[in-house]
């Protein structure tokens, strides 16, 4: 595609051309790998006078030593070879090598599969490799790595016993205040035990997101900020949270009916806070925020109640059906998720299982703001349609990470 054609092409055509070129590049890399394996089998010293195939490839490709060694290591894993005495050396992932030769797999995907297979007993490798390749047809390398980790844990569930230590004497201070700009500042001092528990909690919630909506570019500070927000959601959703004036802790948001439906405008959060109407629309799905819908003169038209949104029984049904965030590739468990109305209740959508899907806060917002769409398939399970720029066929995708393992020992 020349520069003039690229300028005239739409987003779908540009992405399609990149996909075509990636297939060619990946196929060529796989062929290079098979040639490197062949050179190593026949003896690189005899053929070229080099001490190693990695050193030869470093000079042929003009790449750094680390990149050359990685390419040779990948080639050994995908291609069978021979030792200098003629004895065969089987490939770790021969079927993956065949798929790679067709340009179907990226290098990170290949490395993810090979890394899993190297931890799996030999008698299970063929079956595990087939399962990972099948999963890879509709998933990214991070999802495949996550599934592989589950399989390895299934085959070898033993783990180290956690250490138990005497807790230090509590010494805790916390200050939370709101500035005029609407930004809240948090400062505090904690004992070693509390700090360690808080760090463990935030570390687990601050992991980079793994899903089909692209890489996670958040800084560590942003990830920990989002993790703190998620921790608050977990606490608010706890059935053991103390009551306040006979009610569970909550925040009220006031928004006009017109702004709630359109998602344009402002809403009042709590006493003095301000959020956009679009954010209010998200929170109104299923949150510890009670929507107060106002008429044109500020009169209350509808004062929502927490139970009116997603009842405990309906939430349990969502947990059983979706098993966690339903967005493709997301690993968040049910306790981190909210119930999203497929057809928003402000537009007349009912609060029932067939109109709800379980989603984490990040993907809940993504769905409200992007070209992704969700629907309930004929089998009763949620499926997501990606934007056209990601898949021009808009092939439905599902999150298979929460389902039972496809492989059993």
mmCIF file of C-alpha atoms in Angstrom, residues 107-406:
data_model
loop_
_atom_site.group_PDB
_atom_site.id
_atom_site.type_symbol
_atom_site.label_atom_id
_atom_site.label_comp_id
_atom_site.label_asym_id
_atom_site.label_seq_id
_atom_site.Cartn_x
_atom_site.Cartn_y
_atom_site.Cartn_z
ATOM 1 C CA UNK A 107 6.342 -14.252 19.124
ATOM 2 C CA UNK A 108 4.848 -13.403 22.557
ATOM 3 C CA UNK A 109 2.128 -16.004 21.905
ATOM 4 C CA UNK A 110 4.722 -18.615 20.972
ATOM 5 C CA UNK A 111 6.800 -17.820 24.048
ATOM 6 C CA UNK A 112 3.714 -18.050 26.277
ATOM 7 C CA UNK A 113 2.812 -21.497 24.943
ATOM 8 C CA UNK A 114 6.382 -22.794 25.096
ATOM 9 C CA UNK A 115 6.828 -21.448 28.624
ATOM 10 C CA UNK A 116 3.767 -23.377 29.787
ATOM 11 C CA UNK A 117 4.753 -26.604 28.034
ATOM 12 C CA UNK A 118 8.195 -26.531 29.632
ATOM 13 C CA UNK A 119 6.466 -26.723 33.039
ATOM 14 C CA UNK A 120 4.079 -29.520 32.049
ATOM 15 C CA UNK A 121 4.976 -33.235 32.406
ATOM 16 C CA UNK A 122 5.819 -34.880 29.068
ATOM 17 C CA UNK A 123 2.776 -37.159 29.133
ATOM 18 C CA UNK A 124 0.436 -34.135 29.163
ATOM 19 C CA UNK A 125 2.235 -31.860 26.702
ATOM 20 C CA UNK A 126 0.383 -32.853 23.518
ATOM 21 C CA UNK A 127 -3.041 -32.321 25.055
ATOM 22 C CA UNK A 128 -2.072 -29.048 26.756
ATOM 23 C CA UNK A 129 -0.520 -27.715 23.536
ATOM 24 C CA UNK A 130 -3.726 -28.440 21.599
ATOM 25 C CA UNK A 131 -5.837 -26.714 24.251
ATOM 26 C CA UNK A 132 -3.624 -23.617 24.302
ATOM 27 C CA UNK A 133 -3.591 -23.357 20.497
ATOM 28 C CA UNK A 134 -7.369 -23.694 20.348
ATOM 29 C CA UNK A 135 -7.710 -20.978 22.965
ATOM 30 C CA UNK A 136 -5.215 -18.795 21.063
ATOM 31 C CA UNK A 137 -7.531 -18.603 18.036
ATOM 32 C CA UNK A 138 -9.751 -16.081 19.834
ATOM 33 C CA UNK A 139 -7.452 -14.796 22.596
ATOM 34 C CA UNK A 140 -4.306 -12.762 23.107
ATOM 35 C CA UNK A 141 -0.972 -13.999 24.449
ATOM 36 C CA UNK A 142 -1.718 -12.676 27.954
ATOM 37 C CA UNK A 143 -4.929 -14.695 28.099
ATOM 38 C CA UNK A 144 -3.104 -17.811 26.894
ATOM 39 C CA UNK A 145 -0.417 -17.284 29.548
ATOM 40 C CA UNK A 146 -3.125 -16.923 32.206
ATOM 41 C CA UNK A 147 -4.839 -20.127 31.090
ATOM 42 C CA UNK A 148 -1.467 -21.883 31.013
ATOM 43 C CA UNK A 149 -0.768 -20.811 34.589
ATOM 44 C CA UNK A 150 -4.119 -22.299 35.640
ATOM 45 C CA UNK A 151 -3.280 -25.571 33.876
ATOM 46 C CA UNK A 152 0.166 -25.756 35.496
ATOM 47 C CA UNK A 153 -1.392 -25.068 38.895
ATOM 48 C CA UNK A 154 -3.964 -27.789 38.215
ATOM 49 C CA UNK A 155 -1.271 -30.322 37.393
ATOM 50 C CA UNK A 156 1.000 -29.267 40.261
ATOM 51 C CA UNK A 157 -1.149 -27.689 42.978
ATOM 52 C CA UNK A 158 1.455 -27.848 45.769
ATOM 53 C CA UNK A 159 2.528 -24.464 47.078
ATOM 54 C CA UNK A 160 4.586 -23.034 49.891
ATOM 55 C CA UNK A 161 2.916 -22.588 53.258
ATOM 56 C CA UNK A 162 2.456 -18.913 54.197
ATOM 57 C CA UNK A 163 4.541 -17.584 57.040
ATOM 58 C CA UNK A 164 2.728 -16.533 60.169
ATOM 59 C CA UNK A 165 4.222 -13.794 62.296
ATOM 60 C CA UNK A 166 3.108 -12.046 65.444
ATOM 61 C CA UNK A 167 1.354 -8.779 64.573
ATOM 62 C CA UNK A 168 2.972 -5.584 65.758
ATOM 63 C CA UNK A 169 1.217 -3.291 68.198
ATOM 64 C CA UNK A 170 -1.204 -1.246 66.087
ATOM 65 C CA UNK A 171 -0.224 2.374 65.526
ATOM 66 C CA UNK A 172 -2.478 3.824 62.868
ATOM 67 C CA UNK A 173 -3.350 7.340 61.719
ATOM 68 C CA UNK A 174 -5.370 8.442 58.689
ATOM 69 C CA UNK A 175 -6.489 11.795 57.306
ATOM 70 C CA UNK A 176 -8.874 12.194 54.369
ATOM 71 C CA UNK A 177 -9.923 15.658 53.207
ATOM 72 C CA UNK A 178 -11.526 17.190 50.142
ATOM 73 C CA UNK A 179 -9.956 20.214 48.466
ATOM 74 C CA UNK A 180 -11.989 22.904 46.727
ATOM 75 C CA UNK A 181 -10.958 21.507 43.353
ATOM 76 C CA UNK A 182 -12.854 18.296 44.116
ATOM 77 C CA UNK A 183 -9.651 16.281 44.603
ATOM 78 C CA UNK A 184 -9.375 14.258 47.821
ATOM 79 C CA UNK A 185 -6.051 13.937 49.630
ATOM 80 C CA UNK A 186 -5.187 10.889 51.717
ATOM 81 C CA UNK A 187 -2.306 10.746 54.209
ATOM 82 C CA UNK A 188 -1.584 8.285 56.968
ATOM 83 C CA UNK A 189 0.855 6.268 59.081
ATOM 84 C CA UNK A 190 0.451 2.562 59.802
ATOM 85 C CA UNK A 191 2.159 -0.181 61.752
ATOM 86 C CA UNK A 192 4.146 -2.809 59.875
ATOM 87 C CA UNK A 193 1.386 -5.417 59.894
ATOM 88 C CA UNK A 194 -1.292 -3.060 58.553
ATOM 89 C CA UNK A 195 1.087 -1.672 55.951
ATOM 90 C CA UNK A 196 2.019 -5.147 54.762
ATOM 91 C CA UNK A 197 -1.639 -6.183 54.467
ATOM 92 C CA UNK A 198 -2.513 -2.961 52.639
ATOM 93 C CA UNK A 199 0.430 -3.459 50.290
ATOM 94 C CA UNK A 200 -0.608 -7.043 49.537
ATOM 95 C CA UNK A 201 -4.192 -5.943 48.870
ATOM 96 C CA UNK A 202 -3.199 -3.085 46.572
ATOM 97 C CA UNK A 203 -0.561 -5.193 44.793
ATOM 98 C CA UNK A 204 -3.184 -7.800 43.921
ATOM 99 C CA UNK A 205 -5.628 -5.153 42.684
ATOM 100 C CA UNK A 206 -3.007 -3.085 40.851
ATOM 101 C CA UNK A 207 -1.917 -5.770 38.385
ATOM 102 C CA UNK A 208 -1.877 -4.677 34.771
ATOM 103 C CA UNK A 209 -5.142 -5.440 33.046
ATOM 104 C CA UNK A 210 -5.221 -8.419 30.716
ATOM 105 C CA UNK A 211 -8.057 -8.228 28.224
ATOM 106 C CA UNK A 212 -8.913 -7.723 24.566
ATOM 107 C CA UNK A 213 -9.186 -3.940 24.790
ATOM 108 C CA UNK A 214 -5.430 -3.398 24.336
ATOM 109 C CA UNK A 215 -2.360 -2.976 26.570
ATOM 110 C CA UNK A 216 -2.491 -1.285 29.957
ATOM 111 C CA UNK A 217 -0.522 1.979 29.791
ATOM 112 C CA UNK A 218 -1.319 3.194 33.323
ATOM 113 C CA UNK A 219 1.608 4.341 35.442
ATOM 114 C CA UNK A 220 2.267 2.512 38.751
ATOM 115 C CA UNK A 221 0.754 5.454 40.640
ATOM 116 C CA UNK A 222 -2.396 5.344 38.493
ATOM 117 C CA UNK A 223 -2.703 1.588 38.923
ATOM 118 C CA UNK A 224 -2.445 1.915 42.710
ATOM 119 C CA UNK A 225 -4.970 4.728 42.688
ATOM 120 C CA UNK A 226 -7.435 2.548 40.791
ATOM 121 C CA UNK A 227 -6.632 -0.332 43.142
ATOM 122 C CA UNK A 228 -7.543 1.823 46.148
ATOM 123 C CA UNK A 229 -10.881 2.651 44.497
ATOM 124 C CA UNK A 230 -11.492 -1.054 43.887
ATOM 125 C CA UNK A 231 -10.690 -1.816 47.535
ATOM 126 C CA UNK A 232 -13.346 0.709 48.604
ATOM 127 C CA UNK A 233 -15.871 -0.979 46.293
ATOM 128 C CA UNK A 234 -15.050 -4.347 47.871
ATOM 129 C CA UNK A 235 -15.589 -2.950 51.351
ATOM 130 C CA UNK A 236 -18.868 -1.264 50.397
ATOM 131 C CA UNK A 237 -20.125 -4.526 48.915
ATOM 132 C CA UNK A 238 -19.294 -6.473 52.081
ATOM 133 C CA UNK A 239 -22.385 -7.765 53.920
ATOM 134 C CA UNK A 240 -20.528 -7.202 57.219
ATOM 135 C CA UNK A 241 -20.212 -3.443 56.725
ATOM 136 C CA UNK A 242 -21.727 -1.593 59.732
ATOM 137 C CA UNK A 243 -25.032 0.209 59.186
ATOM 138 C CA UNK A 244 -25.418 3.998 59.264
ATOM 139 C CA UNK A 245 -28.789 5.327 60.468
ATOM 140 C CA UNK A 246 -30.334 1.963 59.700
ATOM 141 C CA UNK A 247 -28.957 1.785 56.137
ATOM 142 C CA UNK A 248 -25.867 0.409 54.465
ATOM 143 C CA UNK A 249 -23.202 2.983 53.634
ATOM 144 C CA UNK A 250 -23.999 4.730 50.384
ATOM 145 C CA UNK A 251 -23.607 7.950 48.423
ATOM 146 C CA UNK A 252 -26.477 9.759 46.697
ATOM 147 C CA UNK A 253 -26.119 11.302 43.251
ATOM 148 C CA UNK A 254 -28.712 13.795 41.954
ATOM 149 C CA UNK A 255 -29.146 14.132 38.192
ATOM 150 C CA UNK A 256 -31.880 15.349 35.876
ATOM 151 C CA UNK A 257 -33.825 12.749 33.912
ATOM 152 C CA UNK A 258 -32.837 14.364 30.624
ATOM 153 C CA UNK A 259 -29.113 14.342 31.502
ATOM 154 C CA UNK A 260 -29.301 10.761 32.793
ATOM 155 C CA UNK A 261 -30.769 9.542 29.501
ATOM 156 C CA UNK A 262 -28.420 11.511 27.266
ATOM 157 C CA UNK A 263 -25.258 11.143 29.377
ATOM 158 C CA UNK A 264 -24.539 14.852 28.797
ATOM 159 C CA UNK A 265 -24.417 17.352 31.644
ATOM 160 C CA UNK A 266 -23.489 17.365 35.330
ATOM 161 C CA UNK A 267 -24.666 15.551 38.452
ATOM 162 C CA UNK A 268 -24.242 16.291 42.150
ATOM 163 C CA UNK A 269 -22.364 13.619 44.094
ATOM 164 C CA UNK A 270 -22.983 13.530 47.828
ATOM 165 C CA UNK A 271 -23.173 16.996 49.368
ATOM 166 C CA UNK A 272 -20.795 19.057 47.249
ATOM 167 C CA UNK A 273 -19.095 16.761 44.729
ATOM 168 C CA UNK A 274 -19.624 16.981 40.980
ATOM 169 C CA UNK A 275 -19.458 14.255 38.346
ATOM 170 C CA UNK A 276 -20.528 14.090 34.722
ATOM 171 C CA UNK A 277 -23.940 12.725 33.788
ATOM 172 C CA UNK A 278 -22.140 9.991 31.851
ATOM 173 C CA UNK A 279 -20.446 8.862 35.091
ATOM 174 C CA UNK A 280 -23.814 9.009 36.858
ATOM 175 C CA UNK A 281 -25.243 6.768 34.162
ATOM 176 C CA UNK A 282 -22.490 4.220 34.821
ATOM 177 C CA UNK A 283 -22.975 4.321 38.600
ATOM 178 C CA UNK A 284 -26.736 4.005 38.212
ATOM 179 C CA UNK A 285 -26.286 0.501 36.760
ATOM 180 C CA UNK A 286 -25.262 -1.203 39.998
ATOM 181 C CA UNK A 287 -23.302 0.612 42.684
ATOM 182 C CA UNK A 288 -23.494 1.758 46.275
ATOM 183 C CA UNK A 289 -24.697 5.056 44.826
ATOM 184 C CA UNK A 290 -28.423 5.839 44.956
ATOM 185 C CA UNK A 291 -29.662 7.761 41.902
ATOM 186 C CA UNK A 292 -32.061 10.623 42.640
ATOM 187 C CA UNK A 293 -33.651 11.495 39.304
ATOM 188 C CA UNK A 294 -34.956 15.069 39.137
ATOM 189 C CA UNK A 295 -37.467 16.805 36.866
ATOM 190 C CA UNK A 296 -37.010 20.095 34.998
ATOM 191 C CA UNK A 297 -37.829 22.095 38.157
ATOM 192 C CA UNK A 298 -35.646 20.005 40.444
ATOM 193 C CA UNK A 299 -38.530 17.944 41.812
ATOM 194 C CA UNK A 300 -37.687 14.279 42.649
ATOM 195 C CA UNK A 301 -39.112 11.987 39.961
ATOM 196 C CA UNK A 302 -37.555 8.760 41.189
ATOM 197 C CA UNK A 303 -35.442 7.967 44.247
ATOM 198 C CA UNK A 304 -33.732 4.682 43.600
ATOM 199 C CA UNK A 305 -33.044 2.131 46.279
ATOM 200 C CA UNK A 306 -30.028 -0.205 46.412
ATOM 201 C CA UNK A 307 -32.182 -3.306 46.283
ATOM 202 C CA UNK A 308 -34.060 -1.962 43.287
ATOM 203 C CA UNK A 309 -30.875 -2.167 41.264
ATOM 204 C CA UNK A 310 -29.437 -5.679 41.615
ATOM 205 C CA UNK A 311 -30.828 -7.743 44.476
ATOM 206 C CA UNK A 312 -28.623 -10.188 46.437
ATOM 207 C CA UNK A 313 -30.383 -13.156 44.830
ATOM 208 C CA UNK A 314 -29.965 -11.758 41.322
ATOM 209 C CA UNK A 315 -26.321 -10.956 42.053
ATOM 210 C CA UNK A 316 -25.720 -14.573 43.093
ATOM 211 C CA UNK A 317 -27.270 -15.721 39.814
ATOM 212 C CA UNK A 318 -24.902 -13.374 37.945
ATOM 213 C CA UNK A 319 -21.948 -14.769 39.906
ATOM 214 C CA UNK A 320 -22.890 -18.329 38.960
ATOM 215 C CA UNK A 321 -23.425 -17.513 35.293
ATOM 216 C CA UNK A 322 -20.527 -15.132 34.535
ATOM 217 C CA UNK A 323 -18.029 -16.265 37.244
ATOM 218 C CA UNK A 324 -16.332 -12.867 37.089
ATOM 219 C CA UNK A 325 -15.971 -9.939 34.702
ATOM 220 C CA UNK A 326 -17.481 -11.182 31.436
ATOM 221 C CA UNK A 327 -15.301 -8.945 29.216
ATOM 222 C CA UNK A 328 -12.992 -11.075 27.015
ATOM 223 C CA UNK A 329 -9.665 -11.702 28.692
ATOM 224 C CA UNK A 330 -10.460 -10.014 32.020
ATOM 225 C CA UNK A 331 -9.472 -12.055 35.088
ATOM 226 C CA UNK A 332 -11.332 -10.020 37.727
ATOM 227 C CA UNK A 333 -13.388 -12.252 40.067
ATOM 228 C CA UNK A 334 -17.064 -11.599 40.927
ATOM 229 C CA UNK A 335 -16.349 -9.645 44.118
ATOM 230 C CA UNK A 336 -14.657 -6.933 41.988
ATOM 231 C CA UNK A 337 -17.576 -6.598 39.585
ATOM 232 C CA UNK A 338 -20.802 -4.667 39.082
ATOM 233 C CA UNK A 339 -24.002 -5.585 37.295
ATOM 234 C CA UNK A 340 -24.253 -3.754 33.959
ATOM 235 C CA UNK A 341 -27.656 -3.230 32.331
ATOM 236 C CA UNK A 342 -27.355 -4.211 28.666
ATOM 237 C CA UNK A 343 -30.304 -1.938 28.009
ATOM 238 C CA UNK A 344 -29.942 0.832 30.576
ATOM 239 C CA UNK A 345 -32.733 1.007 33.159
ATOM 240 C CA UNK A 346 -33.117 4.739 32.421
ATOM 241 C CA UNK A 347 -34.134 3.674 28.899
ATOM 242 C CA UNK A 348 -36.625 1.134 30.188
ATOM 243 C CA UNK A 349 -34.294 -1.842 30.502
ATOM 244 C CA UNK A 350 -35.463 -4.349 33.137
ATOM 245 C CA UNK A 351 -33.349 -5.421 36.106
ATOM 246 C CA UNK A 352 -33.346 -9.130 35.321
ATOM 247 C CA UNK A 353 -30.760 -11.772 34.497
ATOM 248 C CA UNK A 354 -31.356 -11.590 30.747
ATOM 249 C CA UNK A 355 -30.558 -7.862 30.734
ATOM 250 C CA UNK A 356 -27.528 -7.942 33.054
ATOM 251 C CA UNK A 357 -23.875 -8.822 32.686
ATOM 252 C CA UNK A 358 -21.137 -8.844 35.343
ATOM 253 C CA UNK A 359 -18.295 -6.389 34.664
ATOM 254 C CA UNK A 360 -15.360 -4.884 36.549
ATOM 255 C CA UNK A 361 -15.273 -1.100 36.963
ATOM 256 C CA UNK A 362 -12.746 -0.529 34.159
ATOM 257 C CA UNK A 363 -14.579 -2.541 31.513
ATOM 258 C CA UNK A 364 -17.932 -1.237 32.717
ATOM 259 C CA UNK A 365 -16.735 2.275 31.849
ATOM 260 C CA UNK A 366 -15.157 1.068 28.594
ATOM 261 C CA UNK A 367 -18.464 -0.398 27.463
ATOM 262 C CA UNK A 368 -20.283 2.869 28.141
ATOM 263 C CA UNK A 369 -17.722 4.902 26.198
ATOM 264 C CA UNK A 370 -16.397 2.773 23.317
ATOM 265 C CA UNK A 371 -17.482 0.826 20.258
ATOM 266 C CA UNK A 372 -17.707 -2.445 22.183
ATOM 267 C CA UNK A 373 -21.208 -3.923 22.518
ATOM 268 C CA UNK A 374 -22.553 -6.744 24.684
ATOM 269 C CA UNK A 375 -25.512 -9.039 24.194
ATOM 270 C CA UNK A 376 -26.882 -12.267 25.593
ATOM 271 C CA UNK A 377 -26.361 -15.136 23.130
ATOM 272 C CA UNK A 378 -29.014 -17.798 22.437
ATOM 273 C CA UNK A 379 -27.319 -20.116 24.968
ATOM 274 C CA UNK A 380 -27.941 -17.524 27.706
ATOM 275 C CA UNK A 381 -24.310 -16.382 28.093
ATOM 276 C CA UNK A 382 -22.952 -12.879 27.430
ATOM 277 C CA UNK A 383 -20.820 -12.210 24.376
ATOM 278 C CA UNK A 384 -19.083 -9.038 23.221
ATOM 279 C CA UNK A 385 -18.847 -7.535 19.748
ATOM 280 C CA UNK A 386 -15.556 -5.655 19.216
ATOM 281 C CA UNK A 387 -15.339 -2.318 17.378
ATOM 282 C CA UNK A 388 -14.935 -2.536 13.603
ATOM 283 C CA UNK A 389 -11.336 -1.278 13.770
ATOM 284 C CA UNK A 390 -10.416 -4.343 15.875
ATOM 285 C CA UNK A 391 -12.356 -6.882 13.817
ATOM 286 C CA UNK A 392 -14.182 -5.871 10.645
ATOM 287 C CA UNK A 393 -16.382 -8.996 10.922
ATOM 288 C CA UNK A 394 -17.202 -8.091 14.547
ATOM 289 C CA UNK A 395 -16.943 -11.761 15.481
ATOM 290 C CA UNK A 396 -18.462 -12.216 18.975
ATOM 291 C CA UNK A 397 -15.934 -12.838 21.758
ATOM 292 C CA UNK A 398 -16.345 -14.371 25.180
ATOM 293 C CA UNK A 399 -14.299 -14.546 28.337
ATOM 294 C CA UNK A 400 -13.178 -18.154 28.713
ATOM 295 C CA UNK A 401 -10.827 -17.536 31.642
ATOM 296 C CA UNK A 402 -13.545 -18.085 34.244
ATOM 297 C CA UNK A 403 -14.822 -21.319 32.723
ATOM 298 C CA UNK A 404 -13.711 -24.820 33.856
ATOM 299 C CA UNK A 405 -10.314 -25.861 32.549
ATOM 300 C CA UNK A 406 -10.419 -27.467 29.086
#
